[in-house]
Amino acid sequence: MFRQSRQLPSASLLPSDRDSKTMDRMGKKEYTSSTLAFGAINYQTHMVKYALDLVCQASTLLPTTPDCPAKPDISSKLSLATQVARHCICCSYDAAEAVARSAATASTLRRYSWLRLQPLP
C-alpha cells in the first residue's frame, strides 16, 4: 500500500523573501521568549501572593500575643513586609503587561512578514 506524507511542504512554512524569513524567525523567537518570561512572572506573582497571605495571617495573630517589649517593633516590621509584598505584586503586574505587549508585537511581526509579500489592491 502506498503511504502518502501528510506533512506540508517546507516552502509553505516560511515566507519566500529573505527579509520576510528573518522577520518571521525573529517574531517566533520573541514570542517564545515572551511566553517563557510570562511563566516566570506568573510564578513570581504567586510566590509573592503566598508571602503576603502569610504576613497577613501573622498580623492577625499579633493582638493575641501577650504584651512584650518587642511587640511594636514586630508590628512595624509586619506592616513594612505587607507594603513590600503589595509593591512586588504591582511590579509583577506591570512586568506581565510589558511581556504581553511584547508577545502581541511578536505576533504582529510574524503576520507582517507574511502580509508584506501579498499583492494588495
Tab-separated table of C-alpha atoms in Angstrom:
chain	number	residue	atom	x	y	z
A	1	MET	CA	0.000	0.000	0.000
A	2	PHE	CA	1.303	3.427	-0.919
A	3	ARG	CA	1.614	5.767	2.044
A	4	GLN	CA	1.232	9.476	1.487
A	5	SER	CA	3.082	12.021	3.556
A	6	ARG	CA	0.829	14.361	5.493
A	7	GLN	CA	3.482	16.986	6.066
A	8	LEU	CA	3.223	20.360	4.474
A	9	PRO	CA	5.978	21.316	2.107
A	10	SER	CA	8.709	23.297	3.806
A	11	ALA	CA	8.222	26.214	1.409
A	12	SER	CA	4.816	26.949	2.897
A	13	LEU	CA	6.182	27.171	6.445
A	14	LEU	CA	8.404	30.182	5.768
A	15	PRO	CA	7.887	33.229	3.609
A	16	SER	CA	9.833	33.187	0.361
A	17	ASP	CA	11.578	36.555	0.733
A	18	ARG	CA	14.855	36.684	2.705
A	19	ASP	CA	13.810	39.710	4.783
A	20	SER	CA	10.438	38.158	5.488
A	21	LYS	CA	12.079	34.928	6.624
A	22	THR	CA	14.283	36.903	9.005
A	23	MET	CA	11.290	38.822	10.399
A	24	ASP	CA	9.301	35.591	10.771
A	25	ARG	CA	12.114	33.868	12.674
A	26	MET	CA	12.663	36.915	14.866
A	27	GLY	CA	8.935	37.053	15.644
A	28	LYS	CA	8.981	33.359	16.585
A	29	LYS	CA	11.924	33.834	18.939
A	30	GLU	CA	10.424	36.931	20.513
A	31	TYR	CA	7.083	35.198	21.073
A	32	THR	CA	8.794	32.165	22.630
A	33	SER	CA	10.888	34.289	24.963
A	34	SER	CA	7.908	36.407	25.998
A	35	THR	CA	5.819	33.332	26.866
A	36	LEU	CA	8.723	31.984	28.921
A	37	ALA	CA	9.044	35.328	30.718
A	38	PHE	CA	5.295	35.370	31.333
A	39	GLY	CA	5.550	31.969	33.019
A	40	ALA	CA	8.341	33.228	35.283
A	41	ILE	CA	6.356	36.358	36.175
A	42	ASN	CA	3.304	34.240	36.925
A	43	TYR	CA	5.371	32.100	39.304
A	44	GLN	CA	6.795	35.199	40.990
A	45	THR	CA	3.315	36.668	41.445
A	46	HIS	CA	2.023	33.510	43.086
A	47	MET	CA	5.017	33.329	45.430
A	48	VAL	CA	4.608	36.972	46.498
A	49	LYS	CA	0.872	36.459	46.993
A	50	TYR	CA	1.666	33.480	49.215
A	51	ALA	CA	4.141	35.594	51.223
A	52	LEU	CA	1.527	38.354	51.556
A	53	ASP	CA	-1.013	35.839	52.864
A	54	LEU	CA	1.497	34.610	55.430
A	55	VAL	CA	2.239	38.151	56.598
A	56	CYS	CA	-1.474	38.925	56.881
A	57	GLN	CA	-2.013	35.772	58.943
A	58	ALA	CA	0.883	36.742	61.208
A	59	SER	CA	-0.647	40.205	61.610
A	60	THR	CA	-3.918	38.693	62.805
A	61	LEU	CA	-2.040	36.641	65.414
A	62	LEU	CA	-0.197	39.653	66.817
A	63	PRO	CA	-3.044	41.034	69.015
A	64	THR	CA	-3.435	37.652	70.745
A	65	THR	CA	0.186	37.543	71.877
A	66	PRO	CA	0.960	38.671	75.412
A	67	ASP	CA	2.470	42.095	75.936
A	68	CYS	CA	6.182	42.170	75.369
A	69	PRO	CA	8.646	44.988	74.724
A	70	ALA	CA	9.254	43.890	71.107
A	71	LYS	CA	5.561	43.935	70.100
A	72	PRO	CA	5.609	47.444	68.488
A	73	ASP	CA	8.756	46.532	66.595
A	74	ILE	CA	7.179	43.320	65.292
A	75	SER	CA	4.050	45.222	64.301
A	76	SER	CA	6.043	47.791	62.321
A	77	LYS	CA	8.053	45.031	60.603
A	78	LEU	CA	4.861	43.215	59.597
A	79	SER	CA	3.312	46.385	58.164
A	80	LEU	CA	6.514	47.071	56.242
A	81	ALA	CA	6.529	43.490	54.907
A	82	THR	CA	2.907	43.941	53.797
A	83	GLN	CA	3.785	47.120	51.916
A	84	VAL	CA	6.772	45.462	50.227
A	85	ALA	CA	4.687	42.435	49.195
A	86	ARG	CA	1.960	44.651	47.727
A	87	HIS	CA	4.574	46.650	45.835
A	88	CYS	CA	6.073	43.411	44.448
A	89	ILE	CA	2.642	42.327	43.230
A	90	CYS	CA	2.178	45.670	41.450
A	91	CYS	CA	5.609	45.289	39.860
A	92	SER	CA	4.702	41.779	38.698
A	93	TYR	CA	1.517	43.075	37.085
A	94	ASP	CA	3.465	45.806	35.299
A	95	ALA	CA	6.045	43.299	34.067
A	96	ALA	CA	3.285	40.953	32.882
A	97	GLU	CA	1.708	43.817	30.951
A	98	ALA	CA	5.027	44.573	29.251
A	99	VAL	CA	5.543	40.914	28.355
A	100	ALA	CA	2.007	40.681	26.956
A	101	ARG	CA	2.722	43.693	24.749
A	102	SER	CA	5.937	42.025	23.591
A	103	ALA	CA	4.029	38.865	22.652
A	104	ALA	CA	1.484	40.935	20.731
A	105	THR	CA	4.291	42.721	18.903
A	106	ALA	CA	5.879	39.378	18.019
A	107	SER	CA	2.662	38.007	16.539
A	108	THR	CA	2.167	41.242	14.598
A	109	LEU	CA	5.711	40.990	13.254
A	110	ARG	CA	5.088	37.454	12.045
A	111	ARG	CA	1.831	38.449	10.366
A	112	TYR	CA	3.505	41.413	8.714
A	113	SER	CA	6.262	39.187	7.348
A	114	TRP	CA	3.604	37.188	5.514
A	115	LEU	CA	1.376	40.082	4.507
A	116	ARG	CA	4.124	42.221	3.001
A	117	LEU	CA	4.552	39.660	0.222
A	118	GLN	CA	0.868	39.635	-0.704
A	119	PRO	CA	-0.288	41.890	-3.519
A	120	LEU	CA	-2.849	44.251	-2.066
A	121	PRO	CA	-5.208	46.224	-4.310
